XYZ file of C-alpha atoms in Angstrom:
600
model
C 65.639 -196.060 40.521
C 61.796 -195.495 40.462
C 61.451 -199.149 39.404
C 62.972 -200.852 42.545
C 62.455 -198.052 45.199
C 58.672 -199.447 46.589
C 61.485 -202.845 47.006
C 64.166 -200.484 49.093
C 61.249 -198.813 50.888
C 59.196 -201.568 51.701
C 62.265 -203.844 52.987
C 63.526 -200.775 55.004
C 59.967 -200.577 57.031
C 59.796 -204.061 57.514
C 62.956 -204.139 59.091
C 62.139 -201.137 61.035
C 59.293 -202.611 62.403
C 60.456 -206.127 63.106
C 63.506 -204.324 65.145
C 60.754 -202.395 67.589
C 58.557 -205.417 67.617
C 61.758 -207.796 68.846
C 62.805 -205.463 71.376
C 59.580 -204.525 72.686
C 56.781 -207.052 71.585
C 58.378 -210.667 71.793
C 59.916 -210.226 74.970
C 56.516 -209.835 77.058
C 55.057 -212.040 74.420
C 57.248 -215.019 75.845
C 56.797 -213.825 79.067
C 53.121 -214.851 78.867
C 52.935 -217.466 76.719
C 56.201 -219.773 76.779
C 55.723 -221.059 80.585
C 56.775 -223.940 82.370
C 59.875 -225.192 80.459
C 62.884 -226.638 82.161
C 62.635 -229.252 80.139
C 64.794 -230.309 77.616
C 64.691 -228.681 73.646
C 64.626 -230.890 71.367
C 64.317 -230.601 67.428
C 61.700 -232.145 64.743
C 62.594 -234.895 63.056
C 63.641 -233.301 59.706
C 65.723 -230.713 61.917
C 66.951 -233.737 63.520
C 67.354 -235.435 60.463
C 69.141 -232.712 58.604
C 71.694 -231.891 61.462
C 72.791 -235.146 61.725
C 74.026 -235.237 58.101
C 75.347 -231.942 58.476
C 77.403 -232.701 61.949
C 78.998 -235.298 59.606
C 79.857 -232.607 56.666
C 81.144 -230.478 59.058
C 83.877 -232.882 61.152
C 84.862 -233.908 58.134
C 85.560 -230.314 56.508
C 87.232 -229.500 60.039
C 89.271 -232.575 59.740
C 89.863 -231.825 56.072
C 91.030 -227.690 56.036
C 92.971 -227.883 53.263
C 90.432 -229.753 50.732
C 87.348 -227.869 52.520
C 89.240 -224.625 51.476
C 90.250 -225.825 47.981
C 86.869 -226.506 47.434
C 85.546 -223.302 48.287
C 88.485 -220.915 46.280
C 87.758 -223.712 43.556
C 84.142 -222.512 43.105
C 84.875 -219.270 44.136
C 87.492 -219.487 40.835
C 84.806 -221.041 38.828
C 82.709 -218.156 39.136
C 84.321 -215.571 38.472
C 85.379 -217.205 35.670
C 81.874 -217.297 34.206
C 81.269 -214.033 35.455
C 82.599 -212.323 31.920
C 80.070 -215.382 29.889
C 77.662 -213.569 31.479
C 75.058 -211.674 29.380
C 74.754 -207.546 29.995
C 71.527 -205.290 29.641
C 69.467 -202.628 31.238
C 65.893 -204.163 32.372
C 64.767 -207.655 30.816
C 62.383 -206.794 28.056
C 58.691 -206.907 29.774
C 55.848 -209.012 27.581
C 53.350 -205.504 27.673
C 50.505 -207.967 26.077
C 50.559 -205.280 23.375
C 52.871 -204.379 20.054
C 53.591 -201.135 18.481
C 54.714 -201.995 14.835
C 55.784 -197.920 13.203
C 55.684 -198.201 9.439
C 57.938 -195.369 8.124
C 56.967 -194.322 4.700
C 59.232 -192.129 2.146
C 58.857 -188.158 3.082
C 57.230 -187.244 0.031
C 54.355 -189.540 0.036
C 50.943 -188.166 -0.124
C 48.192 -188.094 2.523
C 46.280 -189.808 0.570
C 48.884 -193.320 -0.282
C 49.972 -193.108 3.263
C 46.059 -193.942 4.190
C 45.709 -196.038 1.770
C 48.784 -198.114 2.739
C 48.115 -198.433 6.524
C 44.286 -199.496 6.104
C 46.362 -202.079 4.045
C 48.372 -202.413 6.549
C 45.676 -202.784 9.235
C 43.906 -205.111 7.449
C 46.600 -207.851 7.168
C 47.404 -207.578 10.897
C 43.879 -207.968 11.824
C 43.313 -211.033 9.757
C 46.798 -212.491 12.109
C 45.700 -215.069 14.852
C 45.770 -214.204 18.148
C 45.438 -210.221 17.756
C 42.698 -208.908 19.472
C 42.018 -205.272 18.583
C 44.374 -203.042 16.366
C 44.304 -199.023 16.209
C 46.442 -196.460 13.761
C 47.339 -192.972 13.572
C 48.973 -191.195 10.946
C 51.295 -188.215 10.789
C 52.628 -185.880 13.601
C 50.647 -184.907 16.769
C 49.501 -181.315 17.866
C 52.354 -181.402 20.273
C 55.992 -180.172 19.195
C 57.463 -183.183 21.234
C 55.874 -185.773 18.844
C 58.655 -187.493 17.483
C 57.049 -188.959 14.375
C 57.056 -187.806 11.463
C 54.285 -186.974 8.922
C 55.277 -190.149 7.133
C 54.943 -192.206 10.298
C 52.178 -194.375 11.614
C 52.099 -195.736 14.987
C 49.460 -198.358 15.105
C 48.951 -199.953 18.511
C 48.027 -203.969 18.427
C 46.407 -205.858 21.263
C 47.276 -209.609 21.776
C 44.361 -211.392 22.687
C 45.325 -213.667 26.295
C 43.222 -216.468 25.770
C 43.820 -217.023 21.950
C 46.573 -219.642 23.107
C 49.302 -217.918 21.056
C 52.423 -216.482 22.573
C 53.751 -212.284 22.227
C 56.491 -213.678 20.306
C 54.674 -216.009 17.674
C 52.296 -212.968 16.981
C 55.516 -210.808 16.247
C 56.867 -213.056 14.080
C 53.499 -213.181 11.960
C 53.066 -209.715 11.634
C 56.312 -209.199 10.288
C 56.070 -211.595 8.198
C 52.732 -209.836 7.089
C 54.005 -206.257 6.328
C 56.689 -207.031 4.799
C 55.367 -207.060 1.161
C 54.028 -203.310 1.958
C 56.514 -201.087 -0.758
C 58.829 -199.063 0.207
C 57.863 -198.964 3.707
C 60.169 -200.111 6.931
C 58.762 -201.866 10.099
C 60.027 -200.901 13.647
C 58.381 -203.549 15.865
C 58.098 -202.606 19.137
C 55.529 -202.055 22.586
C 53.950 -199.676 23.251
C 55.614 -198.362 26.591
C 59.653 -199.251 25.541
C 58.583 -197.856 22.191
C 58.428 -194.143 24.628
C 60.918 -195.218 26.616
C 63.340 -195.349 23.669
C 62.287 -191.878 22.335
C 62.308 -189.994 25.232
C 65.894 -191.320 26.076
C 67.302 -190.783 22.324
C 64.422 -189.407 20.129
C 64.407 -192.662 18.412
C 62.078 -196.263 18.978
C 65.390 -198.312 18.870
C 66.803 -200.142 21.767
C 70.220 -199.221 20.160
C 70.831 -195.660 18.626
C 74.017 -195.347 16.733
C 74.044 -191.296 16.581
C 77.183 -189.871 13.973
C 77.501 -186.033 14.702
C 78.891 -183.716 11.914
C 78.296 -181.123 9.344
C 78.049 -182.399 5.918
C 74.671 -183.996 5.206
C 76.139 -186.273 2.524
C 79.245 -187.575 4.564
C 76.479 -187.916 7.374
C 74.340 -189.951 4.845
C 77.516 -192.352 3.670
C 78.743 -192.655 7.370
C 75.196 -193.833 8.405
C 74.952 -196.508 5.505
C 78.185 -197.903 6.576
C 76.711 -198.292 9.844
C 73.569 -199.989 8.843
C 75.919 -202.545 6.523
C 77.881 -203.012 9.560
C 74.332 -203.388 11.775
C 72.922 -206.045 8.824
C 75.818 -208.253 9.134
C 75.920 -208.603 13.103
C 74.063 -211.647 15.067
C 70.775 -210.469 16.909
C 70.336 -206.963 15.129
C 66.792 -206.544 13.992
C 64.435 -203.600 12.977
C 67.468 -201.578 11.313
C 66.663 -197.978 10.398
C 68.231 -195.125 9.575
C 67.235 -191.627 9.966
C 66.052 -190.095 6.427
C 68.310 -187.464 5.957
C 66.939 -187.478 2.022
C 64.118 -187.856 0.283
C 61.681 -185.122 0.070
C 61.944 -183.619 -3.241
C 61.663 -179.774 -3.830
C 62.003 -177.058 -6.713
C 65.033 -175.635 -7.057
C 64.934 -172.463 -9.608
C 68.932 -171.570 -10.221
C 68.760 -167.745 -11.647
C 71.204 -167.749 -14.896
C 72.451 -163.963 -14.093
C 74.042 -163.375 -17.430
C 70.295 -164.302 -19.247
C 68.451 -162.368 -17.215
C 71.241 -158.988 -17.923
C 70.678 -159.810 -21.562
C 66.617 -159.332 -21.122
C 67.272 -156.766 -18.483
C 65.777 -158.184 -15.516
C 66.982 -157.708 -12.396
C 66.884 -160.896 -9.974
C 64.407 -159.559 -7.842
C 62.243 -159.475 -10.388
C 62.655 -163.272 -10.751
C 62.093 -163.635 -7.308
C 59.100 -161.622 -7.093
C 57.294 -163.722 -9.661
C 58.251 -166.904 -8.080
C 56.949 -165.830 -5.068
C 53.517 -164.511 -5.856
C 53.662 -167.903 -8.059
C 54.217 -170.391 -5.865
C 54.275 -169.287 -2.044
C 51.369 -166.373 -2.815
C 52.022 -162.694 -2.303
C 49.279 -160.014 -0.433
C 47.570 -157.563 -2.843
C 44.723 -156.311 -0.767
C 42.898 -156.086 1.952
C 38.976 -156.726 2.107
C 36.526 -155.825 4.276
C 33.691 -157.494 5.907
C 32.235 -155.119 8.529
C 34.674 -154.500 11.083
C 36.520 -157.342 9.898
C 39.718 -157.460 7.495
C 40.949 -160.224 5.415
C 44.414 -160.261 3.506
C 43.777 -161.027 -0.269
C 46.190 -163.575 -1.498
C 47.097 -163.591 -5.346
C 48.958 -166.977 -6.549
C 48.595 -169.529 -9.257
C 45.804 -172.525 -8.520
C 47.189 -175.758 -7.390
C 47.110 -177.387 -10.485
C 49.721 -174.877 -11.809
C 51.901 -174.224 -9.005
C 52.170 -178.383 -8.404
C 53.035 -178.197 -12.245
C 56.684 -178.011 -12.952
C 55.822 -177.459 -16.604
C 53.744 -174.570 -15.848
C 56.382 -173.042 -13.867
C 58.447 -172.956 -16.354
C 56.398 -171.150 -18.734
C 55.750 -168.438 -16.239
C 56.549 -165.066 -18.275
C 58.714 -162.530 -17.487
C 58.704 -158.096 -18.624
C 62.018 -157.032 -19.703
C 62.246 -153.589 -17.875
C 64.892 -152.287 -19.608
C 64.943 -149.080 -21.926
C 66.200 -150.760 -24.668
C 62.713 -152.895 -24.485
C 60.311 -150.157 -24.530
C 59.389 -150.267 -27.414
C 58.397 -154.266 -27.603
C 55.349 -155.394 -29.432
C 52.547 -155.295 -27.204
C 51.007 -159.043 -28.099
C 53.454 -160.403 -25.915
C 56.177 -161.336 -28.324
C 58.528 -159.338 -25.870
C 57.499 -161.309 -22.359
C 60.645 -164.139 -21.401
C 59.762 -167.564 -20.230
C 60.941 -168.697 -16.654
C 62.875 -171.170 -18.319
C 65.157 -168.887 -20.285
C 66.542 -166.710 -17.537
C 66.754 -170.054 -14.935
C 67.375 -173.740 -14.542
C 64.182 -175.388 -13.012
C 64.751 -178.584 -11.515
C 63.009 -181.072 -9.326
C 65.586 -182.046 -6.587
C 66.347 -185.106 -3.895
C 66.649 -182.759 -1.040
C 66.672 -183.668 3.149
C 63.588 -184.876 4.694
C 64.463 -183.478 7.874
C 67.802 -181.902 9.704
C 68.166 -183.072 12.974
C 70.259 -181.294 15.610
C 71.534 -181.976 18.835
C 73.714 -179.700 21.173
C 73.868 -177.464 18.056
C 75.363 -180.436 15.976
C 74.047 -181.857 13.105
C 73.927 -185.531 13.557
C 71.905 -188.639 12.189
C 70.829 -191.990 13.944
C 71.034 -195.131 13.471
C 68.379 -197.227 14.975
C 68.362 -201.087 15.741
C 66.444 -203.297 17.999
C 68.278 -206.339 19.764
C 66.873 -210.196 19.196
C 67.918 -213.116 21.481
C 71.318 -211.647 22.453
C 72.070 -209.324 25.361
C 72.741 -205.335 25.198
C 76.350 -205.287 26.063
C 77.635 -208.199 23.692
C 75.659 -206.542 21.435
C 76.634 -202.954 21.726
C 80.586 -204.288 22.282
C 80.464 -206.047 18.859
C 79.230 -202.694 17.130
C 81.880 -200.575 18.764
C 84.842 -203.126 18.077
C 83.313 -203.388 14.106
C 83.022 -199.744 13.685
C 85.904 -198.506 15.158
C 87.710 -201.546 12.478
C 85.912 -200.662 8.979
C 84.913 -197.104 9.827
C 87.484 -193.672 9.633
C 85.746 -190.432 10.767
C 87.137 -187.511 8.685
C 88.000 -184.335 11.153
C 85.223 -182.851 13.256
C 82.736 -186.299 12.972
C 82.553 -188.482 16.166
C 79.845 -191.010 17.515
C 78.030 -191.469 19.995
C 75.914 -194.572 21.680
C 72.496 -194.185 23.279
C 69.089 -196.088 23.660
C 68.837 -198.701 26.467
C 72.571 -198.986 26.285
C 72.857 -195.932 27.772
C 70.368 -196.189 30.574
C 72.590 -199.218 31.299
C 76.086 -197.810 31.605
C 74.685 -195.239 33.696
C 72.838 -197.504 36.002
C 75.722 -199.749 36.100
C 78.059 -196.967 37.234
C 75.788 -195.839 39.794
C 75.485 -199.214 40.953
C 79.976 -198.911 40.897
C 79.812 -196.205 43.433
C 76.905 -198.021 45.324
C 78.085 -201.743 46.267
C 81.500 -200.884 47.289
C 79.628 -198.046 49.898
C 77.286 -200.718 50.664
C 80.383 -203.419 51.715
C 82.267 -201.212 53.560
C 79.059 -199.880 55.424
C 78.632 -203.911 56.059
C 81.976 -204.191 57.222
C 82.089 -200.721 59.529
C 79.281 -202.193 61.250
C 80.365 -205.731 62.150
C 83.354 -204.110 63.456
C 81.715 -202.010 65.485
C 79.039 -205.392 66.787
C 82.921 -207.275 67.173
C 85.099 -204.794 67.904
C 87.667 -206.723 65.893
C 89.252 -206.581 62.351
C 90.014 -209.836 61.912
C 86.288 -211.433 62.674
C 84.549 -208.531 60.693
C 86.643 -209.840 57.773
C 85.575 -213.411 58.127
C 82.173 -212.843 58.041
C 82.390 -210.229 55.100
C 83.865 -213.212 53.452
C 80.173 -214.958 53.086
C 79.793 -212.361 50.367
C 81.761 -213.608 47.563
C 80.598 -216.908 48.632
C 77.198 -216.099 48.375
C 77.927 -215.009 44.672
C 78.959 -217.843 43.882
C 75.292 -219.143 43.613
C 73.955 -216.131 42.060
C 76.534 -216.046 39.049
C 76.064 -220.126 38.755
C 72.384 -219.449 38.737
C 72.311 -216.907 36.061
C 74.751 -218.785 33.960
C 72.276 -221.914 34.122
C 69.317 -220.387 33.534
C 70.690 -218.234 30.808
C 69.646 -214.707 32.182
C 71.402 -211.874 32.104
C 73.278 -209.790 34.485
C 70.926 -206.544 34.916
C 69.876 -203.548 37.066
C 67.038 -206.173 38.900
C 70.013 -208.794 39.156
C 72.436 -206.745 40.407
C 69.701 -205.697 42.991
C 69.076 -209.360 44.482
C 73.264 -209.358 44.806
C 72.712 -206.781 46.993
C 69.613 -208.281 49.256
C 71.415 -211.541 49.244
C 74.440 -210.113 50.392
C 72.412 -208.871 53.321
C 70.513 -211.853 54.383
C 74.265 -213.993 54.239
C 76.007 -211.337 56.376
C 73.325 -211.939 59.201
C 73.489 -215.898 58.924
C 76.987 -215.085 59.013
C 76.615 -212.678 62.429
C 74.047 -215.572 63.644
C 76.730 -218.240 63.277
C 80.163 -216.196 64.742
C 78.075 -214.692 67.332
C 77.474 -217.467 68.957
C 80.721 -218.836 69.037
C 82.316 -215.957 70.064
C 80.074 -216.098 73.002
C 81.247 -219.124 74.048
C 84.870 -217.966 73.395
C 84.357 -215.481 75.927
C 83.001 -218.187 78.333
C 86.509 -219.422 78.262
C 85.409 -222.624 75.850
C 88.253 -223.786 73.734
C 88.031 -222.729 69.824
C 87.313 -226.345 68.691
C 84.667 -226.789 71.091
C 83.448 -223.375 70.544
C 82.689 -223.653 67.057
C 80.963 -227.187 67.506
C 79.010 -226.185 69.737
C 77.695 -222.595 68.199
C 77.205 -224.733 64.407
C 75.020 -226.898 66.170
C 73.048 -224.282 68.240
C 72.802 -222.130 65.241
C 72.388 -224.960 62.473
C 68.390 -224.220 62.570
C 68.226 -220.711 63.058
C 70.954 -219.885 59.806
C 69.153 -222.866 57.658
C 64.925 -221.675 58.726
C 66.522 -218.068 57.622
C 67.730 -219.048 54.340
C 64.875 -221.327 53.384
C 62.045 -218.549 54.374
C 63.747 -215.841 52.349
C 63.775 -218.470 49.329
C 60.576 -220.067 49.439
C 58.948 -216.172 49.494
C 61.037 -215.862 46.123
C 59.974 -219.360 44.681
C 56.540 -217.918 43.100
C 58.965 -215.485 41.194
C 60.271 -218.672 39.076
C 57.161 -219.545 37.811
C 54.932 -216.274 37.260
C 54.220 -215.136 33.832
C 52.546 -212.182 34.554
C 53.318 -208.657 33.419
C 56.532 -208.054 34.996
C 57.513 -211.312 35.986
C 60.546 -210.530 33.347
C 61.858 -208.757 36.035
C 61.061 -210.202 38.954
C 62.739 -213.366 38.146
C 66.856 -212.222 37.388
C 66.418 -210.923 41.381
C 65.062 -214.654 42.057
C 67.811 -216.206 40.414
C 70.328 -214.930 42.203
C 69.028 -214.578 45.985
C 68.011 -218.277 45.464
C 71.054 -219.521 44.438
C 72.923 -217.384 45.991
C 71.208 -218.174 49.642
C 71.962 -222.406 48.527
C 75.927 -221.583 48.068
C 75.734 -218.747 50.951
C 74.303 -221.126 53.754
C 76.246 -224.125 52.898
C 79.585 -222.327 52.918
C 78.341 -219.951 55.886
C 77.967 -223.686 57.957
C 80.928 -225.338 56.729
C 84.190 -223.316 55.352
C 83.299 -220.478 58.316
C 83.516 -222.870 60.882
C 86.981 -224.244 59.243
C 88.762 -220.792 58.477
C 87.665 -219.489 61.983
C 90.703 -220.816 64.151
C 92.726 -218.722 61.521
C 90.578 -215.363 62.918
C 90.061 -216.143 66.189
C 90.715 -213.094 68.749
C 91.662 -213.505 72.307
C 88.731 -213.344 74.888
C 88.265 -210.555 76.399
C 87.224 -211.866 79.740
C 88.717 -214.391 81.819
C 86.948 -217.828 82.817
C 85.919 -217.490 86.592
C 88.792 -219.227 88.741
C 86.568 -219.995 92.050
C 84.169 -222.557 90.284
C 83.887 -225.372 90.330
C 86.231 -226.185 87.543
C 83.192 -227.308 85.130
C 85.336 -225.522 82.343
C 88.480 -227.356 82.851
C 86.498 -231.056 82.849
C 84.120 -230.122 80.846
C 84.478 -232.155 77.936
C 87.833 -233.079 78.135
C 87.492 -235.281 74.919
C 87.060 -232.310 73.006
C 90.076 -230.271 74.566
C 91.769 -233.816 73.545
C 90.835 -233.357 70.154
C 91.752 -229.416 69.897
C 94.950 -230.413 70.738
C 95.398 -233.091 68.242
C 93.166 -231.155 65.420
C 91.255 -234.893 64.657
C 87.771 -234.849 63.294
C 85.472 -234.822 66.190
C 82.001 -236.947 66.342
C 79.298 -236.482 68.491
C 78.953 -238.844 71.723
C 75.930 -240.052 72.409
């Protein structure tokens, strides 16, 4: 919504303006400055030109009905059956000029490899062609909300403009290049869809695949089926799966029966290990009116030593051991009275709505976001069974799509029936209001064709330029029937009628169709940042307005003898009978429904 309000609010003004300007403005304006006349109108020569071609299309479709309105259900047909070829996604991805490749290490890797790795790591992308500058961080930020881990870098790389290389051949070299970095996975993204990922899912994947449930293995097994399932699908890219392992820890399992036998109590174990390992407070020292806690536990080179662990001694306490020889003969290893072991355990346990639950990440190449996303549903719910209590659920762009395309549900068929309340009310008739609404599939019809062509895909900016296209058709379409329903209530005959009003409106419905195209034009052809999503809204006004006007000036014309109302007022009877002899030629040819030409 924020993207394409300045659009909504800077088309609203305009047309608020150019209202109070026609009703006030122009009027005096051509009071003052179009003088003189009486004399006859006549048109340029490519107006000229084009409306005597046209005047030939059109008594042909009016002497034709039945083919003119084949042809039009025909294409009509023809799109909507390449509506469902068409591609889905959310926003076309934007060319930022910048890429943010994340290089995920294993969660127990020292500070000191992970540095070492990404000045690797830097160095290799900075030797690439066409990079500019290149900047790193490692590990989490001071705020909570950092998504990254402490294993995480998130270097930022800046394509140079004028190195002649394209966004695309520079992300296909620096993959290339960290790839032989071990035991390390690349998430190539930019730098602002890289936040707009992980503030929608917590994850820097245009797809997020997230598996809710309790067990942290079945979570782990369900998410490597995914992945397999993610590998093996056309356009999937950047997999990654959320470490749910791989952070290894002591574990010290108490053997109760041992320590009865040396009569020790378990939180005498305990109490050892702690002052051991995590530290325990003794003291307190004093430094003038300050006070420090005095910390006793074993140097890191022991407590970082599993072998020194082990051989931490234990007192019996027992009465039976009172009497035990004072050199120390009577003091129990560690390792006696418990099972010390260096353990696999989770990296990190991720919740969300109180529910465990892991993602699965992946990033979408050449292919769009529903296809995609549709494949991956149909795939899992095939090969995958989730025991009791385990569901999934789909996020990441994907989801910023479905919702925007049900908002946008809800929003056209408001918008149409606005369109249509209003023409009844300019009208005051059902049957005219639904002719004219009828310009609106038929201006799809080049909007649908146009994105097919050009391969693009059906998306929020897209779906927009339906909507202003739709707008700019219905008035052609209220320009056009206007006019002949004036001359309907003039008492003109409905073949003469609608002659007369496509000729008097041929200019005005083909100058408003061509300016509203040739300001979109520039929108083909810019490479800018954000001309990724200027041009889907391009596509389809453009083509759209080409099918719209063509059909607006031909199959309207033929279809409206099947709409027409009664007038509403009654030819004057006291003149001087210039209706009835007229033209009588055309009355002649209302009668006999032949294909009229223009007498000269």
């Amino acid at each position: 919504g924020k993207t394409f309000s300045p659009l909504a609010y800077t088309i609203a003004i305009a047309l608020a303006v150019s209202l109070v300007v026609s009703l006030t403005l122009s009027p005096v304006l051509c009071a003052y400055i179009l003088k003189g006349g009486g004399g006859e109108v006549t048109d340029t020569r490519i107006i000229a030109y084009l409306k005597g071609h046209y005047r030939v299309l059109l008594d042909r479709a009016l002497a034709s009905e039945k083919i003119t309105i084949m042809v039009a259900v025909a294409l009509l047909g023809t799109s909507f059956a390449l509506f469902p070829f068409l591609g889905k996604s959310f926003i076309p991805t934007l060319k930022e000029g910048a890429l943010t490749p994340v290089i995920i290490r294993v969660p127990s890797i020292s500070l000191e490899e992970s540095v070492e790795m990404e000045m690797e790591a830097m160095k290799l992308v900075a030797a690439i062609p066409g990079v500019a500058s290149v900047v790193s961080k490692v590990g989490r930020g001071e705020s909570p909300a950092d998504p990254a881990g402490p294993n995480e870098s998130d270097p930022i790389i800046n394509i140079d403009p004028d190195s002649g290389r394209t966004q695309d051949e520079v992300d296909a070299d620096i993959r290339e290049a960290l790839s032989i970095l071990p035991g390390a996975s690349i998430v190539l993204s930019q730098p602002i869809a890289q936040r707009v990922d992980e503030m929608v899912t917590g994850v820097r994947s245009q797809i997020a695949v997230k598996i809710f449930g309790d067990d942290l293995d079945e979570l782990r097994e369900l998410s490597e089926q995914v992945a397999r399932i993610l590998q093996s699908i056309d356009g999937a890219r950047d997999i990654r799966i959320e470490r749910l392992s791989g952070q290894q820890s002591l574990t010290i399992d108490i053997d109760r029966d041992a320590i009865a036998r040396h009569g020790l109590n378990v939180a005498d174990v305990n109490e050892l290990i702690e002052t051991a390992i995590g530290g325990k407070e003794i003291t307190n020292v004093f430094e003038g009116e300050r006070r420090f806690s005095l910390i006793l536990r074993f140097p890191p080179e022991y407590r970082d030593n599993i072998d020194s662990i082990r051989d931490l001694l234990l007192r019996p306490t027992g009465p039976e051991f009172a009497n035990g020889d004072a050199s120390g003969r009577a003091l129990i290893p560690l390792h006696a009275v418990a099972e010390i072991n260096v353990v696999d355990g989770p990296a990190q346990v991720s919740r969300e709505f109180a529910k465990r639950r892991v993602v699965v990440g992946a990033n979408v190449h050449e292919r769009d976001l529903g296809g995609f996303v549709e494949e991956i549903q149909e795939r899992v719910a095939q090969e995958i069974t989730l025991p009791t209590g385990y569901y999934f659920e789909w996020g990441g762009q994907f989801e910023n799509m479905e919702r925007a395309m049900g908002t946008l549900s809800v929003i056209v068929p408001i918008t149409i029936a606005a369109i249509f309340f209003l023409l009844f009310l300019l009208f005051k008739s059902l049957k005219l209001a639904s002719l004219i609404i009828l310009v609106l599939p038929f201006a799809s019809i080049g909007g649908v064709m146009g994105l097919f062509v050009t391969g693009e895909y059906l998306s929020v900016p897209a779906s927009v330029g339906f909507i202003a296209l739709w707008g700019i058709a219905v008035l052609n379409g209220v320009v056009l029937m206007s006019y002949i329903r004036e001359q309907r209530e003039k008492g003109i005959g409905v073949a003469e009628s609608v002659i007369l009003g496509c000729e008097q409106r041929f200019r005005p419905v083909l100058m408003t169709a061509t300016v509203a195209m040739l300001g979109l034009v520039p929108f083909l052809f810019a490479t800018g940042p954000g001309s990724e999503v200027q041009r889907p809204l391009a596509i389809v006004v453009i083509g759209g307005l080409i099918t719209s006007t063509l059909l607006t000036l031909v199959v309207l014309p033929t279809l409206y003898r099947w709409f027409d109302v009664k007038p509403t007022e009654k030819p004057p009877v006291d003149s001087d009978k210039e209706t009835e002899n007229a033209k009588p030629e055309l009355a002649e040819l209302e009668a006999t429904n032949e294909p009229m030409t223009e007498k000269h």
